[in-house]
PDB file of C-alpha atoms in Angstrom:
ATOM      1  CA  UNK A1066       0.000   0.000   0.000  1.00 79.00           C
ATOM      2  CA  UNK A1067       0.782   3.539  -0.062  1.00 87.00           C
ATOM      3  CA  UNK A1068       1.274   5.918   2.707  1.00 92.00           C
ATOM      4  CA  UNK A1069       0.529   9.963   1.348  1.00 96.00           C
ATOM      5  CA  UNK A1070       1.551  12.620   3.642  1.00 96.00           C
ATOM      6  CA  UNK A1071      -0.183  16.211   3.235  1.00 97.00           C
ATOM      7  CA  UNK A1072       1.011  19.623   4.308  1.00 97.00           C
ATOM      8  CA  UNK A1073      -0.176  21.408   5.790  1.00 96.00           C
ATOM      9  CA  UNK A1074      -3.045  19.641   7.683  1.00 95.00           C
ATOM     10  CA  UNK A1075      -4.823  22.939   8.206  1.00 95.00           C
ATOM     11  CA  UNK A1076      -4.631  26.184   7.416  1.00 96.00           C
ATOM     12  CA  UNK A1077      -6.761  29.533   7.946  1.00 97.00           C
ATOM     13  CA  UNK A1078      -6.684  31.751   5.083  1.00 96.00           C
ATOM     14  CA  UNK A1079      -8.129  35.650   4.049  1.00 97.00           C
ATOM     15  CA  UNK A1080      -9.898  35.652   1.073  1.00 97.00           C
ATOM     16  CA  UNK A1081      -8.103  36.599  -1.877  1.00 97.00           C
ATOM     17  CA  UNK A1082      -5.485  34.966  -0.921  1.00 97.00           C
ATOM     18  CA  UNK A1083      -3.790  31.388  -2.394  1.00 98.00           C
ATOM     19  CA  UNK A1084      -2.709  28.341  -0.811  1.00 98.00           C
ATOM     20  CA  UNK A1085      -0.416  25.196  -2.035  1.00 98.00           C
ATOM     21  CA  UNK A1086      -1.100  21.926  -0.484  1.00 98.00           C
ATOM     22  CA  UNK A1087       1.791  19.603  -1.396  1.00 98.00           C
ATOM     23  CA  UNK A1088       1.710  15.953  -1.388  1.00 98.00           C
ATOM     24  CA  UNK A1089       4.406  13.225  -0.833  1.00 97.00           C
ATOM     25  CA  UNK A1090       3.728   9.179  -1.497  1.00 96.00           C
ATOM     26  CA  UNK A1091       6.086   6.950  -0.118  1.00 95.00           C
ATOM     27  CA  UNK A1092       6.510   4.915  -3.386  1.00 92.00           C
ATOM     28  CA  UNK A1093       6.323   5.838  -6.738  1.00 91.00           C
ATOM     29  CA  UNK A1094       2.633   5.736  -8.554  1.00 89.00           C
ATOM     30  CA  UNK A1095       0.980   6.073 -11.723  1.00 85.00           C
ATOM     31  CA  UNK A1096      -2.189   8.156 -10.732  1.00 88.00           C
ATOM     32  CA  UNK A1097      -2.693  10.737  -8.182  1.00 94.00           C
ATOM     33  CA  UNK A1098      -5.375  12.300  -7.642  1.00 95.00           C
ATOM     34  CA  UNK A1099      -7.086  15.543  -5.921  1.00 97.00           C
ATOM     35  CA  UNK A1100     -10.540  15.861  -4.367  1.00 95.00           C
ATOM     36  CA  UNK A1101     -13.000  17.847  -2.264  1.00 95.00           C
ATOM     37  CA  UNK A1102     -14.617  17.183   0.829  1.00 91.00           C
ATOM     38  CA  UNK A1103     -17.309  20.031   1.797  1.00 88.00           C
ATOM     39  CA  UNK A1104     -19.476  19.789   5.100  1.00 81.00           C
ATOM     40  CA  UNK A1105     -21.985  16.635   4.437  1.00 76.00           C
ATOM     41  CA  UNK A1106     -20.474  16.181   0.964  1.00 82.00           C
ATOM     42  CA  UNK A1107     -19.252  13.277  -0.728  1.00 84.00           C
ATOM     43  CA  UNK A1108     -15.741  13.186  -1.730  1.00 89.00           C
ATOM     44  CA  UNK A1109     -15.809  15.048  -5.396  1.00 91.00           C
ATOM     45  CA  UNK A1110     -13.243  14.934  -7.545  1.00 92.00           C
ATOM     46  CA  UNK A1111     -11.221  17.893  -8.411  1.00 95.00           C
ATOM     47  CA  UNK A1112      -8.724  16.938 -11.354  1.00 95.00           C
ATOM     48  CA  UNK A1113      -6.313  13.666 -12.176  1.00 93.00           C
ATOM     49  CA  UNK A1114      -2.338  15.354 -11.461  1.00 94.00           C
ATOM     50  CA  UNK A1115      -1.038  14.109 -14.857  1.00 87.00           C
ATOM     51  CA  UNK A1116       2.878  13.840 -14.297  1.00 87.00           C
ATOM     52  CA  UNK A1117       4.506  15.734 -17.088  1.00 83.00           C
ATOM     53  CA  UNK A1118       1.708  17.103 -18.387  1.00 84.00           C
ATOM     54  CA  UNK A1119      -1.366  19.216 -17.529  1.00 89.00           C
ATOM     55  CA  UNK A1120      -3.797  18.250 -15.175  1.00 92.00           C
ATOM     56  CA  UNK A1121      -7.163  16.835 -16.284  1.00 92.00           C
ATOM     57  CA  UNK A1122      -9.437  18.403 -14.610  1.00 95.00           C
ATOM     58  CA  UNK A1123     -13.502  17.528 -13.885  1.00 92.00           C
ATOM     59  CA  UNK A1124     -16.388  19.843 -14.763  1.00 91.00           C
ATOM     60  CA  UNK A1125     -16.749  22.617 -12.167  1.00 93.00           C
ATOM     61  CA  UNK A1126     -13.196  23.132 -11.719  1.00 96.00           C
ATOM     62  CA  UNK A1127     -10.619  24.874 -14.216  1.00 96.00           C
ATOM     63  CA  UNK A1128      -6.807  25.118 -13.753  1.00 96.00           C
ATOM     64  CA  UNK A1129      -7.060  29.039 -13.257  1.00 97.00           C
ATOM     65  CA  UNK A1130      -8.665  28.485  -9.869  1.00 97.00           C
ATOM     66  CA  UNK A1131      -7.240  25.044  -9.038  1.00 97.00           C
ATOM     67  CA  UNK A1132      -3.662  24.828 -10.575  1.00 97.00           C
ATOM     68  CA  UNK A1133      -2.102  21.398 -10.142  1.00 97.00           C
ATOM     69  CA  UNK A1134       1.913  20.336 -10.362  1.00 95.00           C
ATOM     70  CA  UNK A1135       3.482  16.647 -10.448  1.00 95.00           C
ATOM     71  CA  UNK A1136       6.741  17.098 -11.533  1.00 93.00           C
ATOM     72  CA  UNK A1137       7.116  13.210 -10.754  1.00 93.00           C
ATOM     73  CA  UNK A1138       6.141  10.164  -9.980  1.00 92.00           C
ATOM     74  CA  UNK A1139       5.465  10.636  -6.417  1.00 95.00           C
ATOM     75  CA  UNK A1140       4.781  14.465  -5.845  1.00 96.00           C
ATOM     76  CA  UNK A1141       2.051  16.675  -6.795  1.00 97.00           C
ATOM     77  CA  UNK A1142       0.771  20.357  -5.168  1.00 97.00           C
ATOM     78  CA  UNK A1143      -2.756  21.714  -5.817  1.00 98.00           C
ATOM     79  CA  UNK A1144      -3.166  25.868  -5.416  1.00 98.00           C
ATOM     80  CA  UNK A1145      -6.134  27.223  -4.062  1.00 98.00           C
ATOM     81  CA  UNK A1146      -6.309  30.694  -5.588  1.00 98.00           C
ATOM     82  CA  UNK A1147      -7.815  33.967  -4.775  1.00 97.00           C
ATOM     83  CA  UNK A1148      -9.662  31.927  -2.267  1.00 97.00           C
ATOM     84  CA  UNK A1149     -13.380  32.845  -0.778  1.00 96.00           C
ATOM     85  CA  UNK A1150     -15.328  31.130   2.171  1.00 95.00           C
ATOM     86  CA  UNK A1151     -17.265  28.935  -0.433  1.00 94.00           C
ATOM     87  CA  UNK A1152     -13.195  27.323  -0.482  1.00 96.00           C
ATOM     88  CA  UNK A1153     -13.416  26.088   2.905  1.00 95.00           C
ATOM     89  CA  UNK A1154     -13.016  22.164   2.679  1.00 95.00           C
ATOM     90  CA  UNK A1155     -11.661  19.139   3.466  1.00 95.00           C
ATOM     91  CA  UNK A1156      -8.480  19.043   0.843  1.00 97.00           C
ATOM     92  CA  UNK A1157      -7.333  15.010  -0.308  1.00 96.00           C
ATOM     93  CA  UNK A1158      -4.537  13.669  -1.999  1.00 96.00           C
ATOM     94  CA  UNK A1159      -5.007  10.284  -3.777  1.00 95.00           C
ATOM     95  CA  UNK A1160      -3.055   7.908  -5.184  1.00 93.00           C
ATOM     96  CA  UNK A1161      -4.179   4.774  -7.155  1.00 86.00           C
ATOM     97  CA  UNK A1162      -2.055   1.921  -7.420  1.00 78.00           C
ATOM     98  CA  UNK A1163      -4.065  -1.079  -9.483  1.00 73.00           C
ATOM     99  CA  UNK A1164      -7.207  -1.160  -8.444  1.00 71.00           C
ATOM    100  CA  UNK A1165      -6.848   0.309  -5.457  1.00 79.00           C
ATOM    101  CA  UNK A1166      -6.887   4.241  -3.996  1.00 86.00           C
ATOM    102  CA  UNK A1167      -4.791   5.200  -1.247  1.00 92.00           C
ATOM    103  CA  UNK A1168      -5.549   8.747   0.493  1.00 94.00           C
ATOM    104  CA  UNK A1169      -3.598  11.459   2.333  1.00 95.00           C
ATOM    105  CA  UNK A1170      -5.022  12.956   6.026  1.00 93.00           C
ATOM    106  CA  UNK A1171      -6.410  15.906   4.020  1.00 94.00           C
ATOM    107  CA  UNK A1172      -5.892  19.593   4.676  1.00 96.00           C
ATOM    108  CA  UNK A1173      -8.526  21.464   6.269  1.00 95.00           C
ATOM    109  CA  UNK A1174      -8.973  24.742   4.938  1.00 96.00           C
ATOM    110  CA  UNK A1175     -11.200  27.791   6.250  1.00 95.00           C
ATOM    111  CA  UNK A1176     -11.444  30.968   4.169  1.00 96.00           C
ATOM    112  CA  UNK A1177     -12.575  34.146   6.088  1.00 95.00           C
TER     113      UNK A1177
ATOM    114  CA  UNK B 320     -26.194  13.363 -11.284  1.00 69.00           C
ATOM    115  CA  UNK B 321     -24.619  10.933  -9.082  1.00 81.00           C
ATOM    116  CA  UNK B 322     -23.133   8.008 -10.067  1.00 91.00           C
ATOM    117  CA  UNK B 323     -22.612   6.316  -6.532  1.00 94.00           C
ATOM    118  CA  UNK B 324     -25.772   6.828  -3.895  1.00 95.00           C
ATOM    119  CA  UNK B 325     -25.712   5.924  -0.383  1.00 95.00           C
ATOM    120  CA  UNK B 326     -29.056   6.980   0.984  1.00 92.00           C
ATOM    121  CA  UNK B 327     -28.782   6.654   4.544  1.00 95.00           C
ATOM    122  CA  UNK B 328     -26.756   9.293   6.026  1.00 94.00           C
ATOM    123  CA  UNK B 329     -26.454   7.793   9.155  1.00 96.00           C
ATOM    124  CA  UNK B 330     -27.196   4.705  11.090  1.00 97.00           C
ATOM    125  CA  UNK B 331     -26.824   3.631  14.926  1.00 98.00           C
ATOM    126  CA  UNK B 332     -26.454   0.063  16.337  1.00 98.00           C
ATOM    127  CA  UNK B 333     -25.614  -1.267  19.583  1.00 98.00           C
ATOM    128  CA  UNK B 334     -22.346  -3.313  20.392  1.00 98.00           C
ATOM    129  CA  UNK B 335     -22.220  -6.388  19.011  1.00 97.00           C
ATOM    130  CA  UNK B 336     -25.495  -6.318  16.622  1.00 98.00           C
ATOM    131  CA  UNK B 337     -24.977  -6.625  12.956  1.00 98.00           C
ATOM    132  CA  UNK B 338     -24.587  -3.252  11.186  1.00 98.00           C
ATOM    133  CA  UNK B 339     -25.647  -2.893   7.298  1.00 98.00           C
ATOM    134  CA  UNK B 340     -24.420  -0.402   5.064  1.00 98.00           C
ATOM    135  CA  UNK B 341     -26.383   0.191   1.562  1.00 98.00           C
ATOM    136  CA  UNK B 342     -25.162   1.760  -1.233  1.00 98.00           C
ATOM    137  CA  UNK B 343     -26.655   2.227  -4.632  1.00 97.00           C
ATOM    138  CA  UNK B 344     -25.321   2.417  -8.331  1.00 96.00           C
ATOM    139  CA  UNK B 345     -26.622   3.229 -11.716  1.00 95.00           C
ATOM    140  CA  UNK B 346     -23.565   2.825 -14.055  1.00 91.00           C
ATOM    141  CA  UNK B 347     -23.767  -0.247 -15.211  1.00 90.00           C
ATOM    142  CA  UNK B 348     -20.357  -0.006 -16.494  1.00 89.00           C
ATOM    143  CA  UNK B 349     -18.704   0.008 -12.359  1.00 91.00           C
ATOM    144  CA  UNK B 350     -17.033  -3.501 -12.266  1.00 90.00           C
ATOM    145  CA  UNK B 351     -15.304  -2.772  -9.393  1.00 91.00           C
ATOM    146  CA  UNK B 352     -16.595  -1.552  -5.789  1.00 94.00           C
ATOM    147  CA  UNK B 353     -14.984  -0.856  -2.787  1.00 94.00           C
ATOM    148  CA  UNK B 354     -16.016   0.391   0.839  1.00 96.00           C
ATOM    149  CA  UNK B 355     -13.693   2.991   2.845  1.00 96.00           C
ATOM    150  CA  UNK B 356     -13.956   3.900   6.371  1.00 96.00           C
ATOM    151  CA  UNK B 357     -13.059   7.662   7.272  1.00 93.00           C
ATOM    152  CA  UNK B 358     -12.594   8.536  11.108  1.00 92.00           C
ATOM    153  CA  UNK B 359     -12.907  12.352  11.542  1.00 86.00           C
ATOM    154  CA  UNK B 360      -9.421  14.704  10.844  1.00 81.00           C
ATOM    155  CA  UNK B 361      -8.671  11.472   9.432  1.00 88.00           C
ATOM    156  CA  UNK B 362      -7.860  10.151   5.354  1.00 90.00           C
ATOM    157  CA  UNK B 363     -10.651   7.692   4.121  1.00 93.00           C
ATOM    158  CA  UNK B 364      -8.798   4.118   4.397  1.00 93.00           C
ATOM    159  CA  UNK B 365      -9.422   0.648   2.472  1.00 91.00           C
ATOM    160  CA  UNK B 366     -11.551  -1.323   4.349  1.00 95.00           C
ATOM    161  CA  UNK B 367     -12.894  -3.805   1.643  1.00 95.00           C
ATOM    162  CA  UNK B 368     -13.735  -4.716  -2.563  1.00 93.00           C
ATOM    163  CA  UNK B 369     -15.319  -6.615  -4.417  1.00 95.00           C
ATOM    164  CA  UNK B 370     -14.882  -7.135  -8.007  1.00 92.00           C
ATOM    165  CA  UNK B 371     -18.496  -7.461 -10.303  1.00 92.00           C
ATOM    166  CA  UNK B 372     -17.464 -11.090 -10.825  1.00 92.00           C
ATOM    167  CA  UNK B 373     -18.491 -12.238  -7.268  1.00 95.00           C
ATOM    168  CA  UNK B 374     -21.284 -11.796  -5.194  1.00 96.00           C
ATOM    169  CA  UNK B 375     -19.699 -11.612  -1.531  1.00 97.00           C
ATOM    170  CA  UNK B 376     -16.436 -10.745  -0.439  1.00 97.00           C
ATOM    171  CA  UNK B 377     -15.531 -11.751   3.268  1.00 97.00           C
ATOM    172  CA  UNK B 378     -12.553 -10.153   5.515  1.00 96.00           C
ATOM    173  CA  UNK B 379     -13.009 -10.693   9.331  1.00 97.00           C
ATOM    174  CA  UNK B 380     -16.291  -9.133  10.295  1.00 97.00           C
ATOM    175  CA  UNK B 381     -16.747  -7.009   7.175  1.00 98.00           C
ATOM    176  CA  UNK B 382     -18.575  -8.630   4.228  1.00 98.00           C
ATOM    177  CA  UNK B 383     -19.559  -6.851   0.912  1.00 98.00           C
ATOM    178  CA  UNK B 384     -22.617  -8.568  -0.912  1.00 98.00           C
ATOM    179  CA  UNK B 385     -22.926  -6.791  -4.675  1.00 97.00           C
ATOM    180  CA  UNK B 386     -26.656  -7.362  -6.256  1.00 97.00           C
ATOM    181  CA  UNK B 387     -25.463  -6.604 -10.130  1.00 95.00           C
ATOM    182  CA  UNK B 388     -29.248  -7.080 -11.462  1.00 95.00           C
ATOM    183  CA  UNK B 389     -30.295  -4.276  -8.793  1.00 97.00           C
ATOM    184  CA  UNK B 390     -27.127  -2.508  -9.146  1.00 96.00           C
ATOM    185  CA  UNK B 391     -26.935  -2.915  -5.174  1.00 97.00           C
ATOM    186  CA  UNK B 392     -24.424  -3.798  -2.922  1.00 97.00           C
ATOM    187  CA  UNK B 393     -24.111  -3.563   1.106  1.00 98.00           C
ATOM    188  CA  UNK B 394     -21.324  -3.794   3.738  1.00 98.00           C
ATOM    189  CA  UNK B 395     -22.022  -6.066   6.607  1.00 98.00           C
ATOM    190  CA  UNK B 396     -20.537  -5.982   9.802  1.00 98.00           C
ATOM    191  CA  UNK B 397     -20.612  -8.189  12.616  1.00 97.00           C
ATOM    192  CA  UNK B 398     -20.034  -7.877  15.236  1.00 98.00           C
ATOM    193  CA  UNK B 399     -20.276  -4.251  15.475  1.00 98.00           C
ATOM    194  CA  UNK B 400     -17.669  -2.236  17.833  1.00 97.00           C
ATOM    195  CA  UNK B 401     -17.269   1.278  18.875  1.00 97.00           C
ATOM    196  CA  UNK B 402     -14.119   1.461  17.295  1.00 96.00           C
ATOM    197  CA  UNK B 403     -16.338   0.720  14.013  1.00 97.00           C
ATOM    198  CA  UNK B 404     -18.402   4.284  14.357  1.00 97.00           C
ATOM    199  CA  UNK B 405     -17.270   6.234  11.328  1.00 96.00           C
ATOM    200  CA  UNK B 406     -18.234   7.306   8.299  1.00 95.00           C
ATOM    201  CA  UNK B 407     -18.179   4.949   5.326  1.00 97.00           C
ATOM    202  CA  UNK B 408     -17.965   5.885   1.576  1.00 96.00           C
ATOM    203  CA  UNK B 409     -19.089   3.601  -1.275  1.00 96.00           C
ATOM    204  CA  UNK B 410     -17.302   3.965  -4.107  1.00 94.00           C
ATOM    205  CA  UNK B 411     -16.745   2.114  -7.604  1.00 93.00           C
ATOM    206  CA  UNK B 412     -14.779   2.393 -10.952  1.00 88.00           C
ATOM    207  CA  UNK B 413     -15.319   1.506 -14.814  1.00 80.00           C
ATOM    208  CA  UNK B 414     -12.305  -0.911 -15.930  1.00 65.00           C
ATOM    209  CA  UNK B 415     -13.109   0.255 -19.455  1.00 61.00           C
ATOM    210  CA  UNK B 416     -11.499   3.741 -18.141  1.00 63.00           C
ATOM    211  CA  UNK B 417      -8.508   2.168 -16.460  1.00 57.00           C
ATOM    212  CA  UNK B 418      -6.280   4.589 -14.459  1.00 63.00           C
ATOM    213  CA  UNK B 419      -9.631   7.040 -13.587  1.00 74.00           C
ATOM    214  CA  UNK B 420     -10.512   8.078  -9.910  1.00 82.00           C
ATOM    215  CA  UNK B 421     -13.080   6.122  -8.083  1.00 87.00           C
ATOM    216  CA  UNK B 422     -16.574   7.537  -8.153  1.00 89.00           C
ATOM    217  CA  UNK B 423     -17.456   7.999  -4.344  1.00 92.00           C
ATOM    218  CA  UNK B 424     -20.959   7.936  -2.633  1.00 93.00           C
ATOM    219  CA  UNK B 425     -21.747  10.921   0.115  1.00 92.00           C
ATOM    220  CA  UNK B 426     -21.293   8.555   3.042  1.00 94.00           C
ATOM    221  CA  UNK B 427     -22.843   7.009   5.832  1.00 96.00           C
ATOM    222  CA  UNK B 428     -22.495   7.634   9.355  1.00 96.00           C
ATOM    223  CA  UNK B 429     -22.202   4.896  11.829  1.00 98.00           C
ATOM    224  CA  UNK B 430     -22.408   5.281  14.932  1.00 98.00           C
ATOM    225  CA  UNK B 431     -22.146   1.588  17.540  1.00 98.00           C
ATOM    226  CA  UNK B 432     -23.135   2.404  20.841  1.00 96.00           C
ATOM    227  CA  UNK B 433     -21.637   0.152  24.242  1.00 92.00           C
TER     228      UNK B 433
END
């Protein structure tokens, strides 16, 4: 299995302002993965962190407001930007590896 | 419209009773299902799969029955501990679109009381 480590786990941020949330896996992996966790949500995914490339992303959420890095095989950061309260969720890193997803702690971000 | 449905958002049981977890589908092109178990300030973890070609998967107390011809499947657990109250996501992928992110349902609650 994979263990994914997030940073930070929390963070309380003005609006207007950005925030990268990096993620580290413990073994290299094909697929990694960022979603969203808002109150009494489900866990929505945000984009697929291509490594190389650009990051696909899902409808809802564009690369201006969400951009995404991997720079390799076990490393990716997603940016909040210009943030607003409607921002404030539960932040996860995934990682698939066969059939199989592996998740970070998350990162717990409130706007204000 | 969502892909993964678990209806209940929360359940209660008592130590020791059987808990059931339901969770609905209407893709009919998910071949593979698994549950995860997500403790607050916590990542969601593995608990369990089950791949379209069975009908039951069994690990300790957990079992996962999967109804294809109702696009169905539940978690089972028995028997239920305090440790077990959490909240448990459904979730299920295509194999057709290999290397995509699981499709996750909005979660159930449990809560085992001593």
């Amino acid at each position: 299995s994979a263990v994914i480590s997030q940073k930070p786990s929390r963070d309380i941020c003005q609006r207007g302002t950005s925030l990268t949330i990096q993620c580290q896996v413990d073994s290299q992996v094909t697929m990694m993965f960022w979603y969203r966790q808002q109150p009494g949500q489900s866990l929505t995914l945000i984009a697929t962190a291509n490594q190389g490339s650009e990051a696909t992303y899902e409808s809802g959420f564009v690369i201006d407001k969400f951009p995404i890095s991997r720079p390799n095989l076990t490393f990716s950061t997603l940016t909040v930007s210009n943030m607003s309260p409607e921002d404030s969720s539960i932040y996860l890193c995934s990682a698939r590896d066969n059939e199989k997803q592996y998740f970070g702690p998350g990162t717990r971000l409130t706007v204000t | 419209d969502q892909q993964v449905k678990q209806n209940s958002p929360s359940l209660s049981v008592q130590e020791g009773r059987i808990s059931i977890l339901n969770c609905d589908y209407t893709n009919s092109m998910f071949d593979y299902f698994l549950w995860y178990k997500k403790y607050p300030a916590e990542g969601p973890t593995f608990l369990i799969s089950i791949s379209s070609i069975k009908d039951k998967n069994e690990d300790g107390r957990f079992t996962v029955f999967l109804n294809k011809s109702a696009k169905h499947l539940s978690l089972h657990i028995v028997p239920s501990q305090p440790g077990d109250s959490a909240v448990y996501f459904c979730a299920a992928s295509d194999a057709n679109q290999a290397g995509t992110a699981l499709i996750f349902g909005k979660g159930t609650t449990l809560s085992v009381s001593s």
